[in-house]
Coordinates of C-alpha atoms and ligand atoms in Angstrom, one line a residue:
M5 CA 104.6 81.7 136.7
N6 CA 102.3 84.2 135.2
L7 CA 98.8 84.0 136.7
L8 CA 97.1 85.2 133.5
T9 CA 98.9 83.4 130.8
D10 CA 100.1 80.2 132.4
R11 CA 97.9 77.2 133.3
W12 CA 97.7 76.9 137.0
M13 CA 94.0 76.8 138.0
P14 CA 92.5 73.4 138.9
V15 CA 89.0 72.9 137.5
I16 CA 86.5 70.2 136.6
R17 CA 85.3 70.1 133.0
Q18 CA 81.8 69.2 132.0
N19 CA 82.7 65.5 131.3
G20 CA 83.9 65.2 134.8
Q21 CA 87.6 65.3 134.0
P22 CA 89.9 67.4 136.1
D23 CA 92.1 69.9 134.3
I24 CA 94.5 72.8 134.9
I25 CA 93.7 75.9 133.0
A26 CA 94.7 79.5 132.5
P27 CA 92.0 82.0 133.7
W28 CA 90.9 82.9 130.1
Q29 CA 90.0 79.3 129.4
I30 CA 86.9 79.7 131.6
A31 CA 85.3 80.9 128.3
E32 CA 86.0 77.7 126.4
T33 CA 82.7 76.3 125.1
D34 CA 83.9 72.9 124.1
N35 CA 83.7 70.7 127.3
P36 CA 83.7 73.9 129.4
A37 CA 85.0 74.1 132.9
I38 CA 82.1 73.8 135.3
E39 CA 83.7 74.0 138.7
I40 CA 86.9 75.0 140.5
N41 CA 88.7 72.0 141.9
A42 CA 90.9 73.4 144.7
P43 CA 92.7 71.1 147.2
R44 CA 91.1 72.9 150.2
P45 CA 87.7 74.6 150.8
D46 CA 89.2 78.0 151.7
F47 CA 91.2 77.8 148.4
Q48 CA 88.0 77.1 146.6
G49 CA 86.5 80.3 147.9
A50 CA 89.7 82.2 147.2
L51 CA 89.9 81.1 143.6
Y52 CA 86.3 82.1 143.0
Q53 CA 87.1 85.5 144.4
F54 CA 90.3 85.8 142.4
L55 CA 88.4 85.1 139.1
I56 CA 85.4 87.4 140.0
G57 CA 87.9 90.2 140.9
L58 CA 89.8 89.6 137.7
L59 CA 86.6 89.8 135.6
Q60 CA 85.4 92.9 137.5
T61 CA 88.8 94.6 137.0
C62 CA 89.5 93.7 133.4
F63 CA 86.2 92.7 131.8
A64 CA 83.3 94.5 133.6
P65 CA 80.3 94.9 131.4
E66 CA 79.3 98.5 130.5
D67 CA 75.7 98.1 131.5
E68 CA 73.2 95.4 132.4
D69 CA 72.4 94.8 128.7
Q70 CA 76.0 93.9 128.0
W71 CA 76.0 91.8 131.1
L72 CA 73.0 89.9 129.8
E73 CA 74.7 89.3 126.4
Y74 CA 77.6 87.6 128.0
W75 CA 75.3 85.7 130.4
Q76 CA 73.5 84.2 127.4
E77 CA 76.6 83.6 125.5
M78 CA 80.1 83.7 127.0
P79 CA 82.8 85.7 125.3
E80 CA 85.1 84.1 122.8
P81 CA 88.1 82.7 124.7
E82 CA 90.4 84.8 122.5
E83 CA 88.6 87.9 123.5
L84 CA 89.1 87.2 127.2
Q85 CA 92.7 86.1 126.6
A86 CA 93.5 89.4 124.8
C87 CA 91.9 91.3 127.6
F88 CA 93.8 89.5 130.4
E89 CA 97.1 89.7 128.4
K90 CA 97.0 93.5 128.7
V91 CA 97.4 93.3 132.5
A92 CA 99.5 90.1 132.6
F93 CA 102.5 92.3 133.6
A94 CA 100.9 92.7 137.0
F95 CA 100.3 89.0 137.6
E96 CA 103.8 87.5 137.7
L97 CA 104.1 85.3 140.9
D98 CA 107.9 85.4 140.9
A99 CA 110.1 88.3 140.2
E100 CA 113.6 89.1 141.6
E101 CA 112.5 92.7 142.1
G102 CA 109.5 94.9 141.3
P103 CA 105.9 93.8 141.0
A104 CA 105.0 90.3 142.1
F105 CA 101.4 89.1 142.7
L106 CA 100.1 90.2 146.1
Q107 CA 103.7 90.7 147.3
D108 CA 105.4 93.7 148.7
F109 CA 107.0 95.9 146.0
N110 CA 110.2 96.3 147.9
L111 CA 111.0 94.2 150.9
P112 CA 114.8 93.9 151.3
D113 CA 114.7 93.0 155.0
G114 CA 112.2 91.2 157.3
E115 CA 111.7 87.9 159.1
T116 CA 111.9 84.7 157.1
K117 CA 109.2 82.1 157.7
T118 CA 108.5 78.7 156.3
I119 CA 105.9 78.5 153.5
S120 CA 103.3 76.7 155.7
A121 CA 102.9 80.0 157.7
L122 CA 101.0 81.4 154.6
L123 CA 98.2 79.0 155.5
I124 CA 95.7 80.7 157.7
E125 CA 95.4 78.0 160.3
A126 CA 99.2 77.6 160.5
P127 CA 100.3 77.3 164.1
G128 CA 102.0 80.4 165.3
G129 CA 104.9 80.4 167.8
K130 CA 102.6 80.1 170.8
T131 CA 100.4 77.4 169.4
L132 CA 103.5 75.3 168.5
K133 CA 104.8 75.8 172.1
D134 CA 101.5 74.8 173.6
N135 CA 101.3 71.8 171.2
L136 CA 97.9 72.8 170.0
D137 CA 98.5 72.5 166.3
H138 CA 95.5 70.4 165.4
F139 CA 94.8 71.9 162.0
I140 CA 98.2 71.4 160.4
K141 CA 100.8 69.3 162.0
R142 CA 104.2 71.0 162.1
G143 CA 106.5 69.8 159.4
R144 CA 103.8 68.5 157.1
V145 CA 103.8 71.4 154.6
N146 CA 107.3 72.2 153.6
Q147 CA 107.0 73.2 150.0
L148 CA 104.1 74.6 147.8
C149 CA 103.8 74.6 144.0
P150 CA 103.3 78.0 142.4
S151 CA 99.5 77.3 142.0
C152 CA 99.1 76.6 145.8
S153 CA 101.5 79.5 146.7
A154 CA 99.5 82.0 144.7
T155 CA 96.2 80.7 146.1
A156 CA 97.6 80.7 149.7
L157 CA 98.7 84.3 149.2
F158 CA 95.3 85.4 148.0
T159 CA 93.6 83.5 150.8
L160 CA 95.8 85.1 153.5
Q161 CA 95.6 88.6 152.1
T162 CA 91.9 88.6 151.7
N163 CA 91.1 87.0 155.1
A164 CA 94.0 88.1 157.1
P165 CA 93.4 88.0 160.9
S166 CA 95.4 90.1 163.3
G167 CA 98.8 88.7 163.3
G168 CA 100.6 90.4 166.2
V169 CA 102.0 93.9 166.5
G170 CA 101.7 95.7 163.2
H171 CA 100.7 92.6 161.2
R172 CA 97.5 94.1 159.7
V173 CA 94.1 92.6 159.2
G174 CA 92.4 92.2 155.8
L175 CA 90.5 95.0 154.2
R176 CA 87.2 93.5 155.4
G177 CA 88.6 92.7 158.9
G178 CA 89.8 89.3 159.9
G179 CA 87.9 86.3 158.6
P180 CA 85.0 88.0 156.8
L181 CA 82.1 86.1 155.3
T182 CA 81.8 86.1 151.5
T183 CA 78.4 85.5 149.8
L184 CA 78.2 84.5 146.2
I185 CA 75.1 84.1 144.1
F186 CA 75.1 80.6 142.6
P187 CA 72.9 79.4 139.7
K188 CA 70.8 76.5 140.8
A189 CA 70.7 74.9 137.3
S190 CA 72.9 71.8 137.5
L191 CA 74.2 72.5 134.0
A192 CA 75.6 75.9 134.8
N193 CA 79.2 76.3 133.8
L194 CA 82.0 78.1 135.7
W195 CA 81.7 81.2 133.5
Q196 CA 78.0 81.6 134.6
K197 CA 78.8 81.0 138.2
L198 CA 81.4 83.8 138.1
W199 CA 79.5 86.2 135.9
L200 CA 76.5 86.3 138.2
N201 CA 78.7 88.0 140.7
V202 CA 80.3 90.6 138.4
L203 CA 78.7 94.0 138.6
N204 CA 78.3 96.3 135.6
Q205 CA 80.1 99.6 135.3
E206 CA 77.1 101.6 136.3
E207 CA 77.2 99.8 139.7
L208 CA 80.9 99.8 140.3
E209 CA 83.4 102.3 138.8
P210 CA 85.5 100.7 136.1
A211 CA 89.3 100.5 136.1
G212 CA 90.9 103.3 134.1
K213 CA 94.6 102.7 134.1
I214 CA 95.7 99.6 135.9
D215 CA 98.1 100.8 138.6
S216 CA 98.8 100.5 142.3
S217 CA 95.6 102.3 143.3
I218 CA 93.8 99.1 142.1
L219 CA 96.6 96.4 142.4
P220 CA 98.6 97.6 145.4
W221 CA 101.7 95.5 144.6
L222 CA 102.4 97.6 141.5
G223 CA 103.9 100.3 143.6
K224 CA 105.4 101.0 147.0
T225 CA 103.4 99.7 149.9
R226 CA 101.2 102.2 151.7
V227 CA 102.9 101.4 155.0
S228 CA 101.5 102.1 158.5
D229 CA 104.5 102.3 160.7
K230 CA 103.6 105.9 161.8
G231 CA 99.9 105.1 162.1
Q232 CA 99.0 106.0 158.5
I233 CA 95.7 104.5 157.4
T234 CA 94.3 103.6 153.9
S235 CA 90.7 104.5 153.5
P236 CA 88.4 104.0 150.5
S237 CA 89.0 107.5 149.2
D238 CA 92.8 106.9 149.1
V239 CA 92.5 104.3 146.3
H240 CA 90.3 103.0 143.5
P241 CA 87.0 101.2 144.5
L242 CA 88.3 98.0 142.7
H243 CA 91.1 97.9 145.3
A244 CA 88.6 96.1 147.5
Y245 CA 89.1 92.9 145.5
W246 CA 92.9 93.0 145.8
G247 CA 93.5 94.2 149.4
M248 CA 97.1 93.5 150.6
P249 CA 97.5 94.1 154.4
R250 CA 100.6 91.9 154.8
R251 CA 104.0 92.6 153.5
I252 CA 105.3 89.3 152.0
R253 CA 107.8 88.3 149.5
L254 CA 108.3 84.6 148.4
T255 CA 111.9 83.7 148.7
T256 CA 113.5 80.3 148.9
K257 CA 112.7 77.8 146.2
C258 CA 113.5 74.2 145.3
R259 CA 113.2 72.4 142.0
N260 CA 111.4 69.4 140.5
D261 CA 109.5 68.0 143.5
V262 CA 106.0 67.4 144.6
C263 CA 103.7 69.9 146.3
D264 CA 102.8 69.1 149.9
L265 CA 99.3 70.4 149.5
C266 CA 97.9 69.4 146.1
G267 CA 100.3 66.5 145.5
R268 CA 101.2 67.6 141.9
S269 CA 104.8 67.8 140.8
A270 CA 106.2 71.2 139.8
E271 CA 109.4 72.5 138.4
V272 CA 109.6 75.2 141.0
L273 CA 108.3 75.0 144.6
Y274 CA 108.4 77.6 147.4
Q275 CA 109.8 76.8 150.8
K276 CA 110.1 80.2 152.5
F277 CA 108.9 83.8 152.4
R278 CA 110.0 87.0 153.9
T279 CA 107.6 89.2 155.9
K280 CA 107.6 92.4 157.8
N281 CA 104.9 94.2 159.9
Y282 CA 103.3 97.6 159.4
G283 CA 101.9 96.9 155.9
T284 CA 98.7 98.7 154.7
N285 CA 96.3 99.5 157.5
Y286 CA 92.8 99.5 156.0
D287 CA 90.5 101.8 157.9
G288 CA 87.3 103.7 157.2
A289 CA 84.0 102.8 155.6
W290 CA 85.2 100.0 153.4
L291 CA 82.4 97.9 151.8
H292 CA 83.6 94.9 149.8
P293 CA 81.0 94.1 147.1
L294 CA 80.9 90.4 148.0
T295 CA 80.5 90.7 151.7
P296 CA 77.5 91.4 154.0
Y297 CA 78.0 94.1 156.6
R298 CA 76.4 95.1 159.9
F299 CA 75.4 98.8 159.8
D300 CA 75.2 100.6 163.1
L301 CA 71.5 101.4 163.7
K302 CA 72.5 104.6 165.4
K303 CA 74.9 105.5 162.6
V304 CA 77.7 106.2 165.0
N305 CA 80.2 103.4 164.1
L306 CA 81.5 102.2 160.8
P307 CA 80.0 99.2 159.1
L308 CA 81.5 95.9 160.2
S309 CA 81.8 92.9 157.9
L310 CA 79.9 89.9 159.1
K311 CA 82.1 87.1 160.2
G312 CA 82.0 83.3 160.5
Q313 CA 80.3 82.3 163.8
Q314 CA 81.0 79.7 166.4
G315 CA 78.0 77.4 166.0
G316 CA 77.9 77.9 162.2
L317 CA 75.6 79.6 159.8
G318 CA 71.9 78.8 159.9
Y319 CA 68.5 80.2 159.0
R320 CA 68.7 82.7 161.9
H321 CA 71.3 84.5 159.7
W322 CA 69.2 84.2 156.5
L323 CA 67.7 87.6 156.6
G324 CA 70.9 89.5 157.2
L325 CA 72.8 87.6 154.5
T326 CA 70.2 87.7 151.8
L327 CA 68.1 90.8 152.5
Q328 CA 68.4 92.8 155.6
D329 CA 67.8 92.2 159.3
N330 CA 66.1 95.2 160.8
D331 CA 66.8 94.1 164.3
N332 CA 70.6 94.2 164.2
G333 CA 71.4 96.2 161.0
D334 CA 72.9 93.2 159.0
K335 CA 72.6 93.8 155.3
A336 CA 73.3 91.7 152.3
S337 CA 76.4 92.4 150.1
K338 CA 76.2 94.8 147.2
T339 CA 76.1 92.0 144.6
V340 CA 73.4 90.2 146.5
Q341 CA 71.3 93.4 146.8
F342 CA 71.8 94.0 143.1
Y343 CA 70.6 90.4 142.4
N344 CA 67.5 91.0 144.6
E345 CA 66.6 94.2 142.9
E346 CA 67.5 93.6 139.3
R347 CA 69.5 90.7 138.1
G348 CA 67.3 88.0 139.7
R349 CA 64.7 88.7 137.0
I350 CA 66.9 86.9 134.5
L351 CA 67.0 83.7 136.6
K352 CA 63.5 83.8 137.9
D353 CA 62.2 81.5 135.1
N354 CA 65.4 79.8 134.7
G355 CA 66.0 77.5 137.7
S356 CA 66.7 80.5 140.0
A357 CA 69.7 80.7 142.3
S358 CA 71.0 80.1 145.8
L359 CA 73.4 81.9 148.0
W360 CA 76.8 80.3 148.8
C361 CA 78.2 81.7 152.0
F362 CA 81.6 80.9 153.4
G363 CA 84.3 82.1 155.8
Y364 CA 86.5 81.1 158.7
D365 CA 85.4 81.1 162.3
M366 CA 88.3 83.1 163.7
D367 CA 89.3 83.2 167.4
N368 CA 91.3 86.3 167.2
M369 CA 94.6 85.2 165.5
K370 CA 93.5 81.5 165.3
A371 CA 91.3 79.9 162.7
R372 CA 88.9 77.6 164.6
C373 CA 87.3 76.2 161.5
W374 CA 85.9 76.8 158.1
Y375 CA 82.1 77.2 157.5
E376 CA 80.1 77.2 154.4
S377 CA 76.3 77.1 153.8
R378 CA 73.8 77.4 151.0
F379 CA 70.8 79.7 151.5
P380 CA 67.7 80.2 149.3
V381 CA 67.4 83.6 147.6
F382 CA 64.3 84.9 145.9
Y383 CA 63.8 87.5 143.2
L384 CA 60.8 89.6 144.4
S385 CA 59.1 93.0 143.8
E386 CA 60.0 95.7 146.4
L387 CA 56.7 95.2 148.2
Q388 CA 57.1 91.5 148.4
R389 CA 60.7 91.9 149.6
N390 CA 59.5 94.2 152.4
N391 CA 56.8 91.8 153.3
L392 CA 59.2 88.8 153.4
T393 CA 61.7 90.8 155.5
D394 CA 59.0 91.5 158.1
W395 CA 57.5 88.0 158.1
A396 CA 60.8 86.1 158.1
G397 CA 61.9 88.4 161.0
E398 CA 58.8 87.4 163.0
L399 CA 59.5 83.7 162.5
V400 CA 63.1 84.0 163.4
N401 CA 62.4 86.2 166.5
A402 CA 59.9 83.6 167.9
A403 CA 62.6 80.9 167.4
K404 CA 65.2 83.1 169.1
E405 CA 62.9 83.6 172.1
T406 CA 62.3 79.9 172.2
V407 CA 65.9 78.9 172.1
K408 CA 66.7 81.2 175.0
M409 CA 64.1 79.4 177.2
L410 CA 65.2 76.0 176.1
R411 CA 68.9 76.7 176.9
S412 CA 68.1 78.1 180.3
E413 CA 65.8 75.2 181.3
V414 CA 68.2 72.5 180.0
K415 CA 70.8 74.1 182.2
S416 CA 68.4 74.0 185.2
A417 CA 67.9 70.3 184.5
W418 CA 71.5 69.6 184.2
F419 CA 73.0 71.5 187.1
R420 CA 72.2 71.9 190.7
R421 CA 73.4 75.5 190.6
P422 CA 72.7 76.5 187.0
E423 CA 73.6 80.1 187.6
D424 CA 77.2 79.1 188.6
S425 CA 77.7 76.6 185.8
K426 CA 79.7 77.8 182.8
G427 CA 78.9 74.8 180.7
D428 CA 78.9 75.2 176.9
M429 CA 75.2 75.2 175.9
S430 CA 75.8 75.9 172.2
Q431 CA 75.2 72.2 171.4
I432 CA 71.6 72.7 172.6
D433 CA 71.1 75.8 170.5
A434 CA 72.5 74.0 167.5
Q435 CA 70.1 71.0 168.0
F436 CA 67.1 73.3 168.1
W437 CA 68.2 75.4 165.1
Q438 CA 68.7 72.2 163.1
A439 CA 65.5 70.6 164.2
T440 CA 63.4 73.6 163.0
E441 CA 65.4 74.5 159.9
A442 CA 63.5 72.4 157.3
D443 CA 60.2 73.9 158.5
F444 CA 61.5 77.4 158.3
Y445 CA 62.6 77.1 154.7
R446 CA 59.4 75.3 153.8
L447 CA 57.4 78.2 155.2
L448 CA 59.8 80.8 153.7
E449 CA 59.3 79.3 150.2
Q450 CA 55.5 79.7 150.7
L451 CA 55.8 83.3 152.0
A452 CA 58.0 84.3 149.0
K453 CA 55.2 83.2 146.6
L454 CA 52.5 85.4 148.1
P455 CA 51.3 88.4 146.1
A456 CA 52.7 91.8 146.9
D457 CA 49.4 93.3 148.1
M458 CA 49.1 90.8 150.9
R459 CA 49.8 92.7 154.1
M460 CA 49.3 89.9 156.5
A461 CA 50.8 86.4 156.1
P462 CA 48.2 83.7 156.2
S463 CA 47.4 82.2 159.6
E464 CA 48.4 78.7 158.4
I465 CA 52.0 79.9 158.2
Y466 CA 52.0 81.1 161.8
A467 CA 50.1 78.0 162.9
S468 CA 52.6 75.8 161.3
W469 CA 55.6 77.6 162.8
Y470 CA 54.0 77.7 166.2
E471 CA 53.6 73.9 166.0
A472 CA 57.2 73.4 164.9
L473 CA 58.6 75.5 167.7
R474 CA 56.3 73.9 170.3
K475 CA 57.1 70.4 169.2
Q476 CA 60.9 70.9 168.9
V477 CA 61.4 72.8 172.1
F478 CA 60.1 70.0 174.2
Q479 CA 61.7 67.3 172.1
V480 CA 65.2 68.8 172.2
F481 CA 64.7 69.3 175.9
E482 CA 63.8 65.7 176.5
T483 CA 66.6 64.4 174.3
A484 CA 69.1 66.6 176.1
T485 CA 68.0 65.8 179.7
L486 CA 67.2 62.1 179.3
A487 CA 70.4 61.5 177.4
S488 CA 72.4 62.3 180.5
T489 CA 74.3 59.5 182.2
P490 CA 72.1 57.7 184.9
E491 CA 74.2 58.8 187.9
D492 CA 73.8 62.5 186.9
L493 CA 70.1 62.1 186.3
D494 CA 68.1 63.9 188.9
L495 CA 64.5 63.2 187.8
R496 CA 62.9 65.7 190.1
R497 CA 65.2 68.4 188.8
I498 CA 64.3 67.5 185.2
V499 CA 60.6 67.4 185.8
N500 CA 60.7 70.8 187.5
A501 CA 62.7 72.3 184.6
Q502 CA 60.3 70.8 182.1
K503 CA 57.4 72.3 184.0
A504 CA 59.2 75.7 184.0
L505 CA 59.9 75.4 180.3
R506 CA 56.1 74.8 179.6
G507 CA 55.2 77.8 181.8
K508 CA 57.8 80.0 180.0
F509 CA 56.9 78.9 176.5
Y510 CA 53.1 79.2 176.8
G511 CA 53.4 82.5 178.8
N512 CA 56.0 84.2 176.5
K513 CA 54.8 87.4 174.9
T514 CA 56.3 86.7 171.5
I515 CA 55.0 83.2 171.4
K516 CA 51.5 84.3 172.4
A517 CA 51.6 86.9 169.6
L518 CA 52.6 84.1 167.2
K519 CA 49.7 81.9 168.5
A520 CA 47.2 84.8 168.1
K521 CA 48.3 85.2 164.4
A522 CA 48.0 81.5 164.0
T523 CA 44.3 81.6 164.8
P524 CA 42.1 82.6 161.8
E525 CA 40.2 85.8 162.4
E526 CA 36.7 84.5 162.3
E527 CA 37.5 82.2 165.3
V528 CA 38.9 85.0 167.4
Ligands
ZN623 ZN1 100.2 72.6 145.0

């Protein structure tokens, strides 16, 4: 199968019908594709990134004016088809030898694995032994169609966790977050959803010749058996979209059967692949354009990609994912920054956009689960953006302080010796974050509308947030403590903890500061 000329990509068309298309058909105007229709959520994210990477590599607009032309009117399908055809030689999935998509150029020996091991949550040897394979039951995925195999390859190579000695992690580290700008307008087609995330050539160096510095499988693998690293200066910047840390070659096939993942029948299906360690070891200051990073505030360590989190993604991550969090150095991805500073202008009067954020929560080599969230984004002037960063930071900090007190007092209510208990309190945190989320976004929306010359946010905002925190901290506490089973219930301990929580909340410095700002000046 050729990934640029054959039809393999599952989509939904405007009339709601599913279809299978070749990538260039995203530009068809008659009943256009409006969404990807992958069989799994991680594949959905992978196919988006495949198409964005493809457009960025083969069809990047010269400047923002050209970007806008294609935003207003998508290219002719034939134009895109001709453009993709020029690099089709690099996108064969299957080849006896030489280049094959995201596979090692030359891998004569290695360990043979069943195809299900391409899936990121696939149980490894130890998991199988411990009988812990919740995600995929062993023996359930034995053969994959070319479409699922290609998507699984991309998903693994772009998210690769550490996989044992010499099995390298992805270019963004294991299980990075990806953030894509998503048009809010319900009629947006797939082309627009992708195009919003493609940078112009002034922002990202265009491809000259398509070779292994961009698509690493076109040449011999930059191996790491002697500790060699591959840093950004060793390859082309577009390499970031096509990182290939794992040495893999699809091998054993069967014919005319049904795919164990998507359920479609295929002429050829893959059952096994060959793999070997010491593939490319990405190191250095890599910055993937679609991923937010944490920058070391002391500028000593390299930027680290933000990862999926146990407990999920919520408004406490909003600043770092969409703008920048000055407390911890988290900063939005390059494409999101560009949207904030320039491109957002286009959508401002046009239904605006949101941020789609997704990734695995990895526990070292194991995928615990898959997270995705939508966040609001705002196109603002620089002054407004700075204001919003400060104000949102204040609100989130007050909430973080509150959740700390809540967690500690729920623990005191639950356990006779809270300091010794190692109970998981993340449920309590999650309840509090969830209970205050709607209020946060409501206030954020109001803050984003304020004029740039407004230095102080209005006192009503602070008052409203103070009330939300006060109400929810006691409510979540009560639900958590009174929901205990009667034999565990020690009323005196609960009442004491509640009293302590009151004392802490009303006496807290951050909360007091919030309360002070909540009081209009003339009343002070
Ligand atoms: Zn399939």
